[in-house]
Structure formats: structure tokens, C-alpha cells
Amino acid sequence: MPASSYPSPQRPARPGTAVDADRAARCTEALRDIAEDFAVVSDALMHKTYGVATPTADLVDTVLELRRLTEEAVAAIVVRQRSQGEPLSDLASSLDLTVDRLRKKYVPKTVDQALAARRRPNRRAATARPPDDVPAPKNLLRRPRQRLACALTRMQKQAGITQQALAAHMNVDPSYVSRLLSGERELSWQHVKAIVDCCDGTPDLVKPLWEAAAGVEPTGTDPARYLRTYLQALRYANGSPSDRAVIASSQHAISIADLRQALQGRAVPEWPVVSQLVTALQGLPEVALPLWRRARSSTETCTLRAEAFG
């Protein structure tokens, strides 16, 4: 007679869900991505609530994005709990669902597939590039996330702070800090601020780089000053080259006067000057173009107001 597949009274029954360390690790990684996305969308919502012209429908879309992220995070947590062999009863009360309902609602294989296919938050692009336009390989290091990573890495090295010390300050794994500083992962403003604070740096210098990388609306009430800060941040991320080196990198398309006006002057330079300067500083002109338009528009408005008063 073949042995029964059911447990005998002498043999303890197997747990309802087998431990799956690989699946638990995938859920943990997905949770980290979701946490970063939360920070980016929350920052975007904050900027929108301060914008008097932000349409209500835009605010609703952003709040719904946060709700979607919450649902994805809950699914990842529940499946990770199961995959670690821990009881779902620990979560049932907080989620206001029965254990049976949690099992049926969050099927590990289904959640696995959903997390693998999840889309990152829609960001209002800070560039004129269409979403489906993939940068050429030669431009990868010029992308906003890489420029931000270069600035933070330079700040870390100048301060003599190790990645291990940064990780301890941020309460994260050193490998995670390494991926942040290499540009492999997106940074929330909270992470950028933590790195800058630990390195005794200047948050206002790198904030335009982070906002370009995160795709959020530029902050500040003076668009011309914001553009100058962005250009100064690009120069810092590029190792603070001398005036002569910058001009040489532009193949002498800009002059010393152009350079100093762009980085220090109150007037907004013509677009060809800004475009050549951004390229020389290893940035992408299409990222700077909306900032230049915003700055140019603000100065023209101020001029018109002044003329109205004679």
C-alpha cells in the first residue's frame, strides 16, 4: 500500500506556505523602490500644493499615485511576510483583513508578476525630450541623475567621509549608498539632504540637480537665480574647472564675459551661450532649456513692469 501523502499524527504538519528567501529578497528590493517613489511623489505633491496655478485634477492625480504606491507596498509586505515563513496574523489586524482574505488577495506568484512589471511614478519631465526618446550611450553620463551623483560623490570625497560612515548616518546598507553615489538608483530629497548634511555641504547648491533628476518643478521665486545656481551646480559636479578650461571645453564658443554673466551676472544670457556652457559642463542642453525659458520670461516680465511705471 503506498504511503499516504497526508501527515500522520506522529509527523507535524508542514506550514501553509514554504519559506522562499529569493521571493522575500525581491519583495524587499521592490519595497525600497516603492519607498523612493513615495519620496519623489510626495515632494512633487508638496511643490504642487504651493503652486497657486496647479489644477485640482493634477493634485488628485498625484494623490492617487500615492495610493497606488501604498497598495503596491502592502502587497510586497504581505508576500514578504509569507515568504519569510512568518504568520499573516501579525498583519491581519493592522490591515483590517482576515488571514484568509490576505492569502486570497495577495497571491505570491501574482504579486511577483505585478512587482516585476510595476511602473515608476510619472514625472513631469524637466526636459524637452519625449518620454520614449532614449539617450545615446555617449550622453548617459550627462543625464541629470548622473550629474547629481557626481556632485554628491565629489562632496563626499572632499569631506573625507567614507561610504560606510554615510550608510551609518543614513541608517542604510553601505552597498545601497554605493548605488546611490554611482547613479544606479534614484535619490529622494531626504537622502540627498542626509548626504549633504553629513558632508557639511550646501543643500541649495545641489537641489536644482536633484529636481532635474527627479523631474519635479523647480523651487524658488527667482527663476534667473535658479538658472545660475543650476549652472554653478553643473560646474561643481564637473570638478569646478577653471574659466579657461570651461571655455576650452566649449571650443571657444563662449567668452569669459559670457561665462561670468551666466554664472554670476543678474541678466539672463542668450540661449546659445547657456546651451554651449551646459554642454561644456557635461550637462544636457534640453534639461536646461525649460529653466532658461522660465528665467528669460521672468526677466522680460520685470522689464515690462518697470517700463509701465516710466
Short mmCIF file of C-alpha atoms in Angstrom, two decimals, residues 7-304:
data_model
loop_
_atom_site.label_atom_id
_atom_site.label_comp_id
_atom_site.label_asym_id
_atom_site.label_seq_id
_atom_site.Cartn_x
_atom_site.Cartn_y
_atom_site.Cartn_z
CA PRO A 7 0.80 13.90 7.57
CA SER A 8 0.46 11.15 10.13
CA PRO A 9 -0.42 12.01 13.76
CA GLN A 10 3.22 11.45 14.69
CA ARG A 11 4.55 13.78 11.98
CA PRO A 12 3.95 17.56 12.33
CA ALA A 13 2.05 19.16 9.50
CA ARG A 14 4.02 21.33 7.11
CA PRO A 15 3.41 25.08 7.33
CA GLY A 16 0.88 26.52 4.93
CA THR A 17 3.49 28.47 2.95
CA ALA A 18 7.02 27.35 2.25
CA VAL A 19 9.83 29.75 3.01
CA ASP A 20 11.13 31.38 -0.17
CA ALA A 21 14.19 33.50 0.55
CA ASP A 22 14.57 34.63 -3.06
CA ARG A 23 11.00 35.90 -3.23
CA ALA A 24 11.40 37.65 0.13
CA ALA A 25 14.54 39.39 -1.18
CA ARG A 26 12.71 40.51 -4.33
CA CYS A 27 9.92 41.95 -2.21
CA THR A 28 12.44 43.81 -0.06
CA GLU A 29 14.08 45.30 -3.17
CA ALA A 30 10.67 46.29 -4.53
CA LEU A 31 9.82 47.95 -1.21
CA ARG A 32 12.99 50.03 -1.47
CA ASP A 33 11.99 51.17 -4.95
CA ILE A 34 8.49 51.99 -3.74
CA ALA A 35 9.88 53.94 -0.78
CA GLU A 36 11.99 56.04 -3.17
CA ASP A 37 8.95 56.62 -5.37
CA PHE A 38 6.94 57.70 -2.33
CA ALA A 39 9.53 60.35 -1.54
CA VAL A 40 9.59 61.64 -5.13
CA VAL A 41 5.80 61.80 -5.47
CA SER A 42 5.40 63.33 -2.00
CA ASP A 43 7.92 66.04 -2.87
CA ALA A 44 6.05 66.67 -6.13
CA LEU A 45 2.76 66.98 -4.21
CA MET A 46 4.34 69.43 -1.80
CA HIS A 47 5.55 71.63 -4.66
CA LYS A 48 2.14 71.46 -6.35
CA THR A 49 0.25 72.49 -3.20
CA TYR A 50 2.42 75.61 -3.03
CA GLY A 51 1.70 76.44 -6.66
CA VAL A 52 -1.36 78.66 -6.85
CA ALA A 53 -1.92 77.76 -10.51
CA THR A 54 -1.83 73.97 -10.01
CA PRO A 55 -5.10 72.45 -11.34
CA THR A 56 -7.13 70.46 -8.81
CA ALA A 57 -7.17 67.49 -11.18
CA ASP A 58 -3.36 67.49 -11.11
CA LEU A 59 -3.44 67.32 -7.30
CA VAL A 60 -5.91 64.43 -7.43
CA ASP A 61 -3.71 62.52 -9.89
CA THR A 62 -0.73 62.90 -7.57
CA VAL A 63 -2.71 61.73 -4.53
CA LEU A 64 -3.96 58.73 -6.49
CA GLU A 65 -0.35 57.96 -7.41
CA LEU A 66 0.46 57.84 -3.70
CA ARG A 67 -2.49 55.50 -3.14
CA ARG A 68 -1.25 53.18 -5.90
CA LEU A 69 2.18 53.11 -4.30
CA THR A 70 0.58 52.27 -0.95
CA GLU A 71 -1.26 49.33 -2.49
CA GLU A 72 1.93 48.04 -4.10
CA ALA A 73 3.82 48.39 -0.82
CA VAL A 74 1.16 46.47 1.12
CA ALA A 75 1.23 43.65 -1.45
CA ALA A 76 5.04 43.42 -1.21
CA ILE A 77 4.92 43.39 2.60
CA VAL A 78 2.29 40.67 2.79
CA VAL A 79 4.10 38.40 0.32
CA ARG A 80 7.42 39.02 2.03
CA GLN A 81 5.82 38.03 5.35
CA ARG A 82 4.60 34.76 3.81
CA SER A 83 7.90 34.12 2.04
CA GLN A 84 9.81 34.53 5.30
CA GLY A 85 7.57 31.95 6.92
CA GLU A 86 6.10 34.48 9.32
CA PRO A 87 2.40 34.40 10.28
CA LEU A 88 -0.03 36.60 8.37
CA SER A 89 -1.97 37.01 11.61
CA ASP A 90 0.68 39.58 12.58
CA LEU A 91 -0.57 41.80 9.73
CA ALA A 92 -4.27 40.97 9.66
CA SER A 93 -5.32 43.38 12.39
CA SER A 94 -3.35 46.36 11.04
CA LEU A 95 -4.70 45.82 7.52
CA ASP A 96 -8.22 45.14 8.80
CA LEU A 97 -8.43 41.89 6.83
CA THR A 98 -8.71 38.26 7.86
CA VAL A 99 -5.79 35.90 7.34
CA ASP A 100 -7.82 34.00 4.76
CA ARG A 101 -8.56 37.21 2.88
CA LEU A 102 -4.87 38.19 2.89
CA ARG A 103 -3.95 34.82 1.36
CA LYS A 104 -6.54 35.16 -1.37
CA LYS A 105 -5.91 38.82 -2.13
CA TYR A 106 -2.11 38.66 -2.23
CA VAL A 107 -1.16 35.50 -4.11
CA PRO A 108 2.67 35.35 -4.17
CA LYS A 109 3.01 34.49 -7.86
CA THR A 110 0.56 37.21 -8.90
CA VAL A 111 2.23 39.82 -6.71
CA ASP A 112 5.64 38.73 -8.05
CA GLN A 113 4.50 39.43 -11.60
CA ALA A 114 2.91 42.76 -10.66
CA LEU A 115 6.03 43.98 -8.88
CA ALA A 116 8.24 42.93 -11.79
CA ALA A 117 6.04 44.89 -14.20
CA ARG A 118 5.34 47.90 -11.98
CA ARG A 119 5.81 51.32 -13.48
CA ARG A 120 7.72 54.03 -11.73
CA PRO A 121 5.83 57.26 -10.99
CA ASN A 122 5.01 59.51 -13.89
CA ARG A 123 7.14 62.61 -13.61
CA ARG A 124 6.62 65.89 -15.36
CA ALA A 125 9.75 65.83 -17.45
CA ALA A 126 12.17 68.64 -16.79
CA THR A 127 13.45 68.18 -20.31
CA ALA A 128 12.11 68.77 -23.78
CA ARG A 129 12.90 65.17 -24.69
CA PRO A 130 9.90 62.90 -25.41
CA PRO A 131 9.45 60.04 -22.88
CA ASP A 132 10.25 57.38 -25.46
CA ASP A 133 13.44 59.09 -26.61
CA VAL A 134 16.30 57.02 -25.20
CA PRO A 135 19.56 58.98 -24.84
CA ALA A 136 22.53 57.83 -26.85
CA PRO A 137 25.22 55.99 -24.83
CA LYS A 138 27.60 58.96 -25.13
CA ASN A 139 25.02 61.07 -23.27
CA LEU A 140 24.43 58.69 -20.36
CA LEU A 141 26.93 60.44 -18.09
CA ARG A 142 25.31 63.78 -18.93
CA ARG A 143 21.90 62.71 -17.65
CA PRO A 144 20.54 64.55 -14.59
CA ARG A 145 20.81 61.57 -12.23
CA GLN A 146 24.48 61.11 -13.10
CA ARG A 147 25.22 64.82 -12.67
CA LEU A 148 23.64 64.68 -9.22
CA ALA A 149 25.60 61.53 -8.34
CA CYS A 150 28.85 63.19 -9.45
CA ALA A 151 28.15 66.23 -7.28
CA LEU A 152 27.38 64.12 -4.21
CA THR A 153 30.40 61.87 -4.78
CA ARG A 154 32.65 64.90 -5.03
CA MET A 155 31.15 66.34 -1.85
CA GLN A 156 31.69 63.03 -0.04
CA LYS A 157 35.33 62.81 -1.12
CA GLN A 158 36.05 66.44 -0.28
CA ALA A 159 34.65 65.91 3.21
CA GLY A 160 36.72 62.74 3.69
CA ILE A 161 33.58 60.79 4.66
CA THR A 162 33.56 57.08 3.83
CA GLN A 163 30.58 55.36 2.31
CA GLN A 164 30.35 53.26 5.47
CA ALA A 165 30.06 56.43 7.55
CA LEU A 166 27.38 57.78 5.21
CA ALA A 167 25.49 54.50 5.45
CA ALA A 168 25.60 54.64 9.24
CA HIS A 169 24.39 58.25 9.20
CA MET A 170 21.51 57.33 6.85
CA ASN A 171 20.80 54.02 8.59
CA VAL A 172 21.09 52.04 5.35
CA ASP A 173 23.38 49.36 3.95
CA PRO A 174 26.76 50.57 2.56
CA SER A 175 26.02 48.85 -0.76
CA TYR A 176 22.89 50.98 -1.05
CA VAL A 177 24.95 54.16 -0.59
CA SER A 178 27.36 52.92 -3.25
CA ARG A 179 24.50 52.53 -5.71
CA LEU A 180 23.16 55.99 -4.86
CA LEU A 181 26.53 57.65 -5.41
CA SER A 182 27.10 55.79 -8.68
CA GLY A 183 23.77 56.97 -10.08
CA GLU A 184 22.34 53.44 -10.26
CA ARG A 185 19.39 54.33 -8.04
CA GLU A 186 17.16 57.35 -7.80
CA LEU A 187 17.62 59.53 -4.75
CA SER A 188 14.87 61.08 -2.69
CA TRP A 189 15.44 64.60 -1.44
CA GLN A 190 15.63 63.18 2.08
CA HIS A 191 18.59 61.01 1.04
CA VAL A 192 20.29 63.90 -0.78
CA LYS A 193 19.84 66.14 2.26
CA ALA A 194 21.22 63.44 4.57
CA ILE A 195 24.33 63.03 2.42
CA VAL A 196 24.88 66.78 2.12
CA ASP A 197 24.40 67.32 5.85
CA CYS A 198 26.82 64.52 6.72
CA CYS A 199 29.41 66.07 4.38
CA ASP A 200 28.75 69.58 5.73
CA GLY A 201 27.80 70.68 2.22
CA THR A 202 25.32 73.22 0.83
CA PRO A 203 21.86 71.78 0.07
CA ASP A 204 20.84 74.77 -2.08
CA LEU A 205 23.70 74.05 -4.49
CA VAL A 206 22.62 70.50 -5.32
CA LYS A 207 18.86 70.95 -5.08
CA PRO A 208 18.48 72.08 -8.74
CA LEU A 209 20.40 68.95 -9.80
CA TRP A 210 18.07 66.76 -7.72
CA GLU A 211 14.95 68.49 -9.03
CA ALA A 212 16.13 67.95 -12.60
CA ALA A 213 16.87 64.28 -11.83
CA ALA A 214 13.54 63.73 -10.06
CA GLY A 215 11.52 65.63 -12.67
CA VAL A 216 9.84 67.91 -10.14
CA GLU A 217 9.00 71.58 -10.63
CA PRO A 218 11.85 73.98 -9.86
CA THR A 219 11.58 75.68 -6.47
CA GLY A 220 12.40 79.27 -5.62
CA THR A 221 10.79 82.57 -6.52
CA ASP A 222 13.66 83.91 -8.67
CA PRO A 223 13.97 81.87 -11.90
CA ALA A 224 17.08 83.77 -13.03
CA ARG A 225 18.88 82.98 -9.78
CA TYR A 226 17.70 79.37 -10.03
CA LEU A 227 19.24 79.06 -13.50
CA ARG A 228 22.55 80.47 -12.22
CA THR A 229 22.53 78.01 -9.31
CA TYR A 230 21.85 75.14 -11.68
CA LEU A 231 24.79 76.15 -13.87
CA GLN A 232 27.02 76.54 -10.80
CA ALA A 233 25.93 73.07 -9.64
CA LEU A 234 26.83 71.59 -13.03
CA ARG A 235 30.25 73.19 -12.76
CA TYR A 236 30.70 71.77 -9.25
CA ALA A 237 29.64 68.28 -10.41
CA ASN A 238 32.19 68.55 -13.21
CA GLY A 239 35.02 69.20 -10.74
CA SER A 240 34.88 73.03 -10.72
CA PRO A 241 37.03 73.55 -13.84
CA SER A 242 38.71 76.92 -14.29
CA ASP A 243 37.21 79.59 -16.53
CA ARG A 244 39.88 78.87 -19.11
CA ALA A 245 39.12 75.12 -19.04
CA VAL A 246 35.39 75.72 -19.47
CA ILE A 247 35.96 77.99 -22.44
CA ALA A 248 38.30 75.45 -23.99
CA SER A 249 35.66 72.71 -23.50
CA SER A 250 33.18 74.89 -25.35
CA GLN A 251 35.70 75.10 -28.20
CA HIS A 252 35.78 78.86 -27.55
CA ALA A 253 32.14 79.22 -28.49
CA ILE A 254 31.68 81.37 -25.38
CA SER A 255 33.85 84.16 -23.96
CA ILE A 256 34.99 84.99 -20.44
CA ALA A 257 32.32 87.70 -20.33
CA ASP A 258 29.63 85.18 -21.38
CA LEU A 259 30.79 82.73 -18.73
CA ARG A 260 30.81 85.26 -15.92
CA GLN A 261 27.43 86.66 -16.91
CA ALA A 262 25.91 83.15 -16.93
CA LEU A 263 27.38 82.12 -13.57
CA GLN A 264 27.44 85.42 -11.68
CA GLY A 265 25.52 88.10 -13.56
CA ARG A 266 21.95 89.16 -12.88
CA ALA A 267 20.89 89.21 -16.53
CA VAL A 268 19.92 86.00 -18.32
CA PRO A 269 22.29 85.21 -21.23
CA GLU A 270 21.09 84.33 -24.70
CA TRP A 271 20.21 80.68 -25.22
CA PRO A 272 23.24 79.81 -27.42
CA VAL A 273 25.53 80.86 -24.56
CA VAL A 274 23.66 78.77 -21.99
CA SER A 275 23.46 75.80 -24.36
CA GLN A 276 27.21 75.86 -25.07
CA LEU A 277 28.02 76.29 -21.38
CA VAL A 278 25.81 73.38 -20.29
CA THR A 279 27.43 71.15 -22.90
CA ALA A 280 30.91 72.20 -21.77
CA LEU A 281 29.94 71.35 -18.17
CA GLN A 282 28.82 67.83 -19.18
CA GLY A 283 25.11 68.56 -18.92
CA LEU A 284 22.27 68.21 -21.42
CA PRO A 285 21.00 71.44 -23.03
CA GLU A 286 17.46 70.05 -23.26
CA VAL A 287 17.38 69.81 -19.45
CA ALA A 288 18.45 73.46 -19.09
CA LEU A 289 16.13 74.81 -21.78
CA PRO A 290 12.94 74.97 -19.64
CA LEU A 291 14.94 76.65 -16.86
CA TRP A 292 16.30 79.21 -19.32
CA ARG A 293 12.84 79.90 -20.75
CA ARG A 294 11.44 80.36 -17.25
CA ALA A 295 14.29 82.71 -16.30
CA ARG A 296 14.03 84.66 -19.54
CA SER A 297 10.29 85.05 -19.16
CA SER A 298 10.65 86.34 -15.60
CA THR A 299 13.20 88.99 -16.58
CA GLU A 300 11.10 90.12 -19.54
CA THR A 301 8.06 90.43 -17.25
CA CYS A 302 10.05 92.51 -14.78
CA THR A 303 11.23 94.77 -17.62
CA LEU A 304 7.69 95.32 -18.86
#
